[in-house]
mmCIF file with all atom_site columns, C-alpha atoms in Angstrom:
data_model
loop_
_atom_site.group_PDB
_atom_site.id
_atom_site.type_symbol
_atom_site.label_atom_id
_atom_site.label_alt_id
_atom_site.label_comp_id
_atom_site.label_asym_id
_atom_site.label_entity_id
_atom_site.label_seq_id
_atom_site.pdbx_PDB_ins_code
_atom_site.Cartn_x
_atom_site.Cartn_y
_atom_site.Cartn_z
_atom_site.occupancy
_atom_site.B_iso_or_equiv
_atom_site.pdbx_formal_charge
_atom_site.auth_seq_id
_atom_site.auth_comp_id
_atom_site.auth_asym_id
_atom_site.auth_atom_id
_atom_site.pdbx_PDB_model_num
ATOM 1   C CA . ILE S 1 1   ? 7.826   -1.971 20.224 1.00 85.00 ? 761 ILE S CA 1
ATOM 2   C CA . GLU S 1 2   ? 8.661   0.530  17.483 1.00 85.00 ? 762 GLU S CA 1
ATOM 3   C CA . LYS S 1 3   ? 8.776   -2.123 14.750 1.00 88.00 ? 763 LYS S CA 1
ATOM 4   C CA . SER S 1 4   ? 5.596   -3.910 15.834 1.00 88.00 ? 764 SER S CA 1
ATOM 5   C CA . SER S 1 5   ? 3.443   -0.837 16.514 1.00 95.00 ? 765 SER S CA 1
ATOM 6   C CA . ASN S 1 6   ? 1.127   0.419  13.793 1.00 96.00 ? 766 ASN S CA 1
ATOM 7   C CA . ARG S 1 7   ? 0.745   4.187  13.389 1.00 96.00 ? 767 ARG S CA 1
ATOM 8   C CA . TYR S 1 8   ? -2.488  6.142  13.711 1.00 97.00 ? 768 TYR S CA 1
ATOM 9   C CA . PHE S 1 9   ? -3.629  9.737  14.075 1.00 96.00 ? 769 PHE S CA 1
ATOM 10  C CA . PHE S 1 10  ? -4.909  10.946 17.456 1.00 97.00 ? 770 PHE S CA 1
ATOM 11  C CA . ILE S 1 11  ? -5.977  14.578 17.556 1.00 98.00 ? 771 ILE S CA 1
ATOM 12  C CA . ASP S 1 12  ? -5.669  15.802 21.124 1.00 96.00 ? 772 ASP S CA 1
ATOM 13  C CA . ASP S 1 13  ? -7.901  18.788 21.930 1.00 97.00 ? 773 ASP S CA 1
ATOM 14  C CA . PRO S 1 14  ? -9.165  19.036 18.309 1.00 98.00 ? 774 PRO S CA 1
ATOM 15  C CA . VAL S 1 15  ? -9.804  22.255 16.394 1.00 98.00 ? 775 VAL S CA 1
ATOM 16  C CA . MET S 1 16  ? -11.567 22.222 13.029 1.00 97.00 ? 776 MET S CA 1
ATOM 17  C CA . ILE S 1 17  ? -10.065 24.243 10.185 1.00 98.00 ? 777 ILE S CA 1
ATOM 18  C CA . LYS S 1 18  ? -11.443 24.823 6.692  1.00 98.00 ? 778 LYS S CA 1
ATOM 19  C CA . ILE S 1 19  ? -8.835  25.037 3.934  1.00 98.00 ? 779 ILE S CA 1
ATOM 20  C CA . GLU S 1 20  ? -10.234 27.119 1.095  1.00 98.00 ? 780 GLU S CA 1
ATOM 21  C CA . LYS S 1 21  ? -9.844  25.768 -2.448 1.00 97.00 ? 781 LYS S CA 1
ATOM 22  C CA . SER S 1 22  ? -8.747  22.379 -1.116 1.00 97.00 ? 782 SER S CA 1
ATOM 23  C CA . PRO S 1 23  ? -9.386  19.626 -3.683 1.00 96.00 ? 783 PRO S CA 1
ATOM 24  C CA . LYS S 1 24  ? -11.256 16.448 -2.849 1.00 96.00 ? 784 LYS S CA 1
ATOM 25  C CA . LYS S 1 25  ? -8.628  13.787 -2.165 1.00 96.00 ? 785 LYS S CA 1
ATOM 26  C CA . GLU S 1 26  ? -8.335  10.112 -1.367 1.00 96.00 ? 786 GLU S CA 1
ATOM 27  C CA . ILE S 1 27  ? -5.335  9.566  0.894  1.00 95.00 ? 787 ILE S CA 1
ATOM 28  C CA . GLU S 1 28  ? -3.726  6.230  1.718  1.00 95.00 ? 788 GLU S CA 1
ATOM 29  C CA . ILE S 1 29  ? -1.158  6.069  4.521  1.00 95.00 ? 789 ILE S CA 1
ATOM 30  C CA . ASP S 1 30  ? 0.835   2.982  5.541  1.00 94.00 ? 790 ASP S CA 1
ATOM 31  C CA . LEU S 1 31  ? 0.138   1.534  8.989  1.00 95.00 ? 791 LEU S CA 1
ATOM 32  C CA . HIS S 1 32  ? 3.925   1.474  9.434  1.00 95.00 ? 792 HIS S CA 1
ATOM 33  C CA . PRO S 1 33  ? 6.306   3.470  7.223  1.00 91.00 ? 793 PRO S CA 1
ATOM 34  C CA . ASP S 1 34  ? 9.001   0.764  7.311  1.00 93.00 ? 794 ASP S CA 1
ATOM 35  C CA . PHE S 1 35  ? 6.639   -2.170 6.698  1.00 93.00 ? 795 PHE S CA 1
ATOM 36  C CA . PRO S 1 36  ? 4.155   -1.393 3.909  1.00 92.00 ? 796 PRO S CA 1
ATOM 37  C CA . GLU S 1 37  ? 3.127   -5.059 3.878  1.00 95.00 ? 797 GLU S CA 1
ATOM 38  C CA . LYS S 1 38  ? 1.239   -4.392 7.157  1.00 94.00 ? 798 LYS S CA 1
ATOM 39  C CA . GLY S 1 39  ? -1.370  -2.522 5.145  1.00 94.00 ? 799 GLY S CA 1
ATOM 40  C CA . SER S 1 40  ? -2.690  0.993  5.119  1.00 95.00 ? 800 SER S CA 1
ATOM 41  C CA . ARG S 1 41  ? -5.479  3.241  6.217  1.00 94.00 ? 801 ARG S CA 1
ATOM 42  C CA . LYS S 1 42  ? -7.558  5.382  3.880  1.00 94.00 ? 802 LYS S CA 1
ATOM 43  C CA . PHE S 1 43  ? -9.110  8.824  4.202  1.00 94.00 ? 803 PHE S CA 1
ATOM 44  C CA . GLU S 1 44  ? -11.369 10.904 2.001  1.00 94.00 ? 804 GLU S CA 1
ATOM 45  C CA . THR S 1 45  ? -10.905 14.635 2.414  1.00 95.00 ? 805 THR S CA 1
ATOM 46  C CA . ILE S 1 46  ? -12.425 17.800 1.048  1.00 95.00 ? 806 ILE S CA 1
ATOM 47  C CA . ASP S 1 47  ? -11.775 21.068 2.856  1.00 97.00 ? 807 ASP S CA 1
ATOM 48  C CA . LYS S 1 48  ? -12.402 20.537 6.582  1.00 98.00 ? 808 LYS S CA 1
ATOM 49  C CA . PHE S 1 49  ? -9.837  18.998 8.913  1.00 98.00 ? 809 PHE S CA 1
ATOM 50  C CA . TYR S 1 50  ? -9.207  18.507 12.618 1.00 98.00 ? 810 TYR S CA 1
ATOM 51  C CA . ILE S 1 51  ? -5.791  19.458 13.951 1.00 98.00 ? 811 ILE S CA 1
ATOM 52  C CA . THR S 1 52  ? -4.557  19.695 17.540 1.00 97.00 ? 812 THR S CA 1
ATOM 53  C CA . LYS S 1 53  ? -5.158  22.940 19.381 1.00 97.00 ? 813 LYS S CA 1
ATOM 54  C CA . SER S 1 54  ? -1.418  23.218 20.065 1.00 96.00 ? 814 SER S CA 1
ATOM 55  C CA . ASP S 1 55  ? -0.651  23.049 16.299 1.00 97.00 ? 815 ASP S CA 1
ATOM 56  C CA . PHE S 1 56  ? -3.465  25.515 15.574 1.00 98.00 ? 816 PHE S CA 1
ATOM 57  C CA . ASN S 1 57  ? -2.029  28.002 18.079 1.00 97.00 ? 817 ASN S CA 1
ATOM 58  C CA . GLU S 1 58  ? 1.399   27.861 16.378 1.00 97.00 ? 818 GLU S CA 1
ATOM 59  C CA . LEU S 1 59  ? 0.159   28.669 12.851 1.00 97.00 ? 819 LEU S CA 1
ATOM 60  C CA . LYS S 1 60  ? 1.561   31.973 11.564 1.00 97.00 ? 820 LYS S CA 1
ATOM 61  C CA . ASP S 1 61  ? 0.459   34.086 8.637  1.00 97.00 ? 821 ASP S CA 1
ATOM 62  C CA . ASN S 1 62  ? 2.156   33.574 5.271  1.00 96.00 ? 822 ASN S CA 1
ATOM 63  C CA . LYS S 1 63  ? 4.024   30.399 6.298  1.00 97.00 ? 823 LYS S CA 1
ATOM 64  C CA . LEU S 1 64  ? 3.711   27.098 4.445  1.00 98.00 ? 824 LEU S CA 1
ATOM 65  C CA . TYR S 1 65  ? 2.392   24.099 6.412  1.00 98.00 ? 825 TYR S CA 1
ATOM 66  C CA . ARG S 1 66  ? 1.723   20.491 5.453  1.00 98.00 ? 826 ARG S CA 1
ATOM 67  C CA . LEU S 1 67  ? -1.027  18.137 6.558  1.00 98.00 ? 827 LEU S CA 1
ATOM 68  C CA . MET S 1 68  ? 0.991   14.908 6.722  1.00 96.00 ? 828 MET S CA 1
ATOM 69  C CA . GLU S 1 69  ? 0.771   12.897 3.469  1.00 95.00 ? 829 GLU S CA 1
ATOM 70  C CA . CYS S 1 70  ? -2.078  15.150 2.270  1.00 97.00 ? 830 CYS S CA 1
ATOM 71  C CA . LEU S 1 71  ? -1.578  18.768 1.221  1.00 98.00 ? 831 LEU S CA 1
ATOM 72  C CA . ASN S 1 72  ? 0.198   22.075 1.789  1.00 98.00 ? 832 ASN S CA 1
ATOM 73  C CA . PHE S 1 73  ? -1.567  25.219 2.977  1.00 98.00 ? 833 PHE S CA 1
ATOM 74  C CA . THR S 1 74  ? -0.946  28.739 4.200  1.00 98.00 ? 834 THR S CA 1
ATOM 75  C CA . LYS S 1 75  ? -2.642  30.902 6.807  1.00 97.00 ? 835 LYS S CA 1
ATOM 76  C CA . SER S 1 76  ? -3.720  34.446 6.027  1.00 95.00 ? 836 SER S CA 1
ATOM 77  C CA . LYS S 1 77  ? -5.327  36.284 8.927  1.00 92.00 ? 837 LYS S CA 1
ATOM 78  C CA . ASN S 1 78  ? -8.099  33.904 10.011 1.00 91.00 ? 838 ASN S CA 1
ATOM 79  C CA . LYS S 1 79  ? -8.249  31.942 6.753  1.00 97.00 ? 839 LYS S CA 1
ATOM 80  C CA . PHE S 1 80  ? -6.471  28.812 5.596  1.00 98.00 ? 840 PHE S CA 1
ATOM 81  C CA . ILE S 1 81  ? -5.766  28.488 1.883  1.00 98.00 ? 841 ILE S CA 1
ATOM 82  C CA . PHE S 1 82  ? -4.761  25.463 -0.182 1.00 98.00 ? 842 PHE S CA 1
ATOM 83  C CA . HIS S 1 83  ? -1.283  25.926 -1.641 1.00 97.00 ? 843 HIS S CA 1
ATOM 84  C CA . SER S 1 84  ? -0.247  22.635 -3.300 1.00 97.00 ? 844 SER S CA 1
ATOM 85  C CA . SER S 1 85  ? -0.227  18.849 -2.899 1.00 96.00 ? 845 SER S CA 1
ATOM 86  C CA . GLU S 1 86  ? 3.416   17.954 -3.508 1.00 96.00 ? 846 GLU S CA 1
ATOM 87  C CA . TYR S 1 87  ? 5.720   17.191 -0.594 1.00 96.00 ? 847 TYR S CA 1
ATOM 88  C CA . GLU S 1 88  ? 8.687   18.518 -2.609 1.00 96.00 ? 848 GLU S CA 1
ATOM 89  C CA . ILE S 1 89  ? 7.200   22.025 -2.568 1.00 95.00 ? 849 ILE S CA 1
ATOM 90  C CA . PHE S 1 90  ? 6.786   21.859 1.215  1.00 97.00 ? 850 PHE S CA 1
ATOM 91  C CA . LYS S 1 91  ? 10.305  20.460 1.628  1.00 95.00 ? 851 LYS S CA 1
ATOM 92  C CA . GLU S 1 92  ? 11.817  23.556 -0.008 1.00 89.00 ? 852 GLU S CA 1
ATOM 93  C CA . LYS S 1 93  ? 10.210  26.205 2.204  1.00 89.00 ? 853 LYS S CA 1
ATOM 94  C CA . GLY S 1 94  ? 7.783   24.581 4.604  1.00 95.00 ? 854 GLY S CA 1
ATOM 95  C CA . GLU S 1 95  ? 7.449   25.416 8.275  1.00 96.00 ? 855 GLU S CA 1
ATOM 96  C CA . LYS S 1 96  ? 5.888   22.341 9.932  1.00 96.00 ? 856 LYS S CA 1
ATOM 97  C CA . ILE S 1 97  ? 4.188   19.016 9.186  1.00 96.00 ? 857 ILE S CA 1
ATOM 98  C CA . ILE S 1 98  ? 0.920   18.538 11.080 1.00 96.00 ? 858 ILE S CA 1
ATOM 99  C CA . HIS S 1 99  ? -1.066  15.376 11.647 1.00 94.00 ? 859 HIS S CA 1
ATOM 100 C CA . TRP S 1 100 ? -4.802  15.643 11.060 1.00 97.00 ? 860 TRP S CA 1
ATOM 101 C CA . LEU S 1 101 ? -8.101  13.891 10.642 1.00 97.00 ? 861 LEU S CA 1
ATOM 102 C CA . PRO S 1 102 ? -10.813 14.652 8.115  1.00 97.00 ? 862 PRO S CA 1
ATOM 103 C CA . TYR S 1 103 ? -13.861 16.382 9.524  1.00 95.00 ? 863 TYR S CA 1
ATOM 104 C CA . GLU S 1 104 ? -16.409 13.561 9.619  1.00 89.00 ? 864 GLU S CA 1
ATOM 105 C CA . LYS S 1 105 ? -18.964 12.023 11.925 1.00 86.00 ? 865 LYS S CA 1
ATOM 106 C CA . ASP S 1 106 ? -17.406 8.549  12.150 1.00 89.00 ? 866 ASP S CA 1
ATOM 107 C CA . LEU S 1 107 ? -14.335 9.481  14.170 1.00 96.00 ? 867 LEU S CA 1
ATOM 108 C CA . VAL S 1 108 ? -13.684 7.727  17.483 1.00 97.00 ? 868 VAL S CA 1
ATOM 109 C CA . SER S 1 109 ? -13.544 9.430  20.876 1.00 97.00 ? 869 SER S CA 1
ATOM 110 C CA . ILE S 1 110 ? -10.179 8.706  22.481 1.00 98.00 ? 870 ILE S CA 1
ATOM 111 C CA . GLU S 1 111 ? -8.879  9.240  25.983 1.00 98.00 ? 871 GLU S CA 1
ATOM 112 C CA . VAL S 1 112 ? -5.204  8.737  26.787 1.00 98.00 ? 872 VAL S CA 1
ATOM 113 C CA . VAL S 1 113 ? -4.295  8.392  30.468 1.00 98.00 ? 873 VAL S CA 1
ATOM 114 C CA . MET S 1 114 ? -0.895  9.958  31.038 1.00 96.00 ? 874 MET S CA 1
ATOM 115 C CA . PRO S 1 115 ? 1.688   8.821  33.638 1.00 95.00 ? 875 PRO S CA 1
ATOM 116 C CA . ASP S 1 116 ? 0.718   11.704 35.962 1.00 95.00 ? 876 ASP S CA 1
ATOM 117 C CA . GLY S 1 117 ? -2.930  10.578 35.925 1.00 93.00 ? 877 GLY S CA 1
ATOM 118 C CA . ASP S 1 118 ? -4.133  13.373 33.630 1.00 96.00 ? 878 ASP S CA 1
ATOM 119 C CA . ALA S 1 119 ? -6.155  12.366 30.590 1.00 97.00 ? 879 ALA S CA 1
ATOM 120 C CA . LYS S 1 120 ? -5.721  13.750 27.090 1.00 97.00 ? 880 LYS S CA 1
ATOM 121 C CA . LYS S 1 121 ? -9.008  13.731 25.197 1.00 98.00 ? 881 LYS S CA 1
ATOM 122 C CA . GLY S 1 122 ? -9.569  13.910 21.487 1.00 98.00 ? 882 GLY S CA 1
ATOM 123 C CA . LEU S 1 123 ? -10.445 12.093 18.287 1.00 98.00 ? 883 LEU S CA 1
ATOM 124 C CA . GLY S 1 124 ? -8.997  9.090  16.499 1.00 97.00 ? 884 GLY S CA 1
ATOM 125 C CA . GLU S 1 125 ? -9.405  7.286  13.210 1.00 96.00 ? 885 GLU S CA 1
ATOM 126 C CA . LYS S 1 126 ? -12.473 5.077  12.700 1.00 94.00 ? 886 LYS S CA 1
ATOM 127 C CA . ILE S 1 127 ? -10.182 2.045  12.118 1.00 94.00 ? 887 ILE S CA 1
ATOM 128 C CA . LEU S 1 128 ? -9.193  2.217  15.812 1.00 96.00 ? 888 LEU S CA 1
ATOM 129 C CA . GLU S 1 129 ? -12.553 0.660  16.706 1.00 95.00 ? 889 GLU S CA 1
ATOM 130 C CA . LYS S 1 130 ? -11.092 -2.654 15.512 1.00 94.00 ? 890 LYS S CA 1
ATOM 131 C CA . THR S 1 131 ? -8.185  -2.487 17.973 1.00 95.00 ? 891 THR S CA 1
ATOM 132 C CA . LYS S 1 132 ? -8.006  -5.316 20.519 1.00 96.00 ? 892 LYS S CA 1
ATOM 133 C CA . LEU S 1 133 ? -7.438  -4.787 24.238 1.00 97.00 ? 893 LEU S CA 1
ATOM 134 C CA . GLY S 1 134 ? -3.754  -4.795 25.131 1.00 96.00 ? 894 GLY S CA 1
ATOM 135 C CA . THR S 1 135 ? -2.629  -3.656 21.672 1.00 96.00 ? 895 THR S CA 1
ATOM 136 C CA . ILE S 1 136 ? 0.277   -1.233 21.705 1.00 97.00 ? 896 ILE S CA 1
ATOM 137 C CA . LEU S 1 137 ? 0.289   1.311  18.897 1.00 97.00 ? 897 LEU S CA 1
ATOM 138 C CA . GLN S 1 138 ? 1.811   4.659  18.111 1.00 97.00 ? 898 GLN S CA 1
ATOM 139 C CA . PHE S 1 139 ? -0.195  7.836  17.855 1.00 97.00 ? 899 PHE S CA 1
ATOM 140 C CA . GLU S 1 140 ? 1.884   9.890  15.426 1.00 93.00 ? 900 GLU S CA 1
ATOM 141 C CA . ARG S 1 141 ? 3.690   12.845 16.995 1.00 92.00 ? 901 ARG S CA 1
ATOM 142 C CA . PHE S 1 142 ? 2.215   11.849 20.385 1.00 95.00 ? 902 PHE S CA 1
ATOM 143 C CA . GLY S 1 143 ? 3.698   8.564  21.565 1.00 96.00 ? 903 GLY S CA 1
ATOM 144 C CA . PHE S 1 144 ? 3.169   4.859  22.116 1.00 97.00 ? 904 PHE S CA 1
ATOM 145 C CA . CYS S 1 145 ? -0.051  3.846  23.846 1.00 97.00 ? 905 CYS S CA 1
ATOM 146 C CA . CYS S 1 146 ? -1.752  0.631  24.951 1.00 97.00 ? 906 CYS S CA 1
ATOM 147 C CA . LEU S 1 147 ? -5.513  0.089  24.601 1.00 98.00 ? 907 LEU S CA 1
ATOM 148 C CA . ASN S 1 148 ? -6.698  -0.517 28.146 1.00 97.00 ? 908 ASN S CA 1
ATOM 149 C CA . LYS S 1 149 ? -10.480 -0.226 27.991 1.00 97.00 ? 909 LYS S CA 1
ATOM 150 C CA . ILE S 1 150 ? -13.234 -0.207 25.383 1.00 96.00 ? 910 ILE S CA 1
ATOM 151 C CA . GLU S 1 151 ? -16.343 1.731  26.340 1.00 94.00 ? 911 GLU S CA 1
ATOM 152 C CA . LYS S 1 152 ? -19.431 2.300  24.245 1.00 89.00 ? 912 LYS S CA 1
ATOM 153 C CA . GLU S 1 153 ? -18.612 5.944  23.574 1.00 92.00 ? 913 GLU S CA 1
ATOM 154 C CA . LYS S 1 154 ? -14.777 5.946  23.717 1.00 96.00 ? 914 LYS S CA 1
ATOM 155 C CA . LEU S 1 155 ? -11.529 4.002  23.720 1.00 98.00 ? 915 LEU S CA 1
ATOM 156 C CA . ILE S 1 156 ? -9.207  4.460  26.689 1.00 98.00 ? 916 ILE S CA 1
ATOM 157 C CA . PHE S 1 157 ? -5.470  4.097  26.162 1.00 98.00 ? 917 PHE S CA 1
ATOM 158 C CA . TYR S 1 158 ? -2.570  4.300  28.598 1.00 98.00 ? 918 TYR S CA 1
ATOM 159 C CA . PHE S 1 159 ? 0.426   6.295  27.471 1.00 97.00 ? 919 PHE S CA 1
ATOM 160 C CA . THR S 1 160 ? 3.588   4.167  27.581 1.00 94.00 ? 920 THR S CA 1
ATOM 161 C CA . HIS S 1 161 ? 6.381   6.376  26.185 1.00 88.00 ? 921 HIS S CA 1
ATOM 162 C CA . ARG S 1 162 ? 7.431   8.735  23.369 1.00 81.00 ? 922 ARG S CA 1
#
């Protein structure tokens, strides 16, 4: 299913961060890195982003981090500061790449039912609203999931594997 599964961002247990001096950007990310012909998804960003609580808790002062395909930033005390846009700069001395979503009202509520019956709750990309029941996709850095139920206020996926 790796080749046939499009990629999307799911932010489990989201935390909003504001990256000071972050430029306004238009980001385009392929639905599948190996098959650009599948299309892409687009984001507009300014300075506010959602990241997972687990990533947030790992951020250390004076280290360089990257929002995947977007920008590099550092943490200083309780502030986040834009550093650069280029991946090459991150590649030289970066600590970790983090997936993200822009802070916006049109995000989709997502619930992922795990094999042990627990549910992971968070936010997903607006484009996920177009997903058909039974579709298997990959939530980046999370795992493969199958859309099992569409409710008015959320999409419910079942986790299949990493």
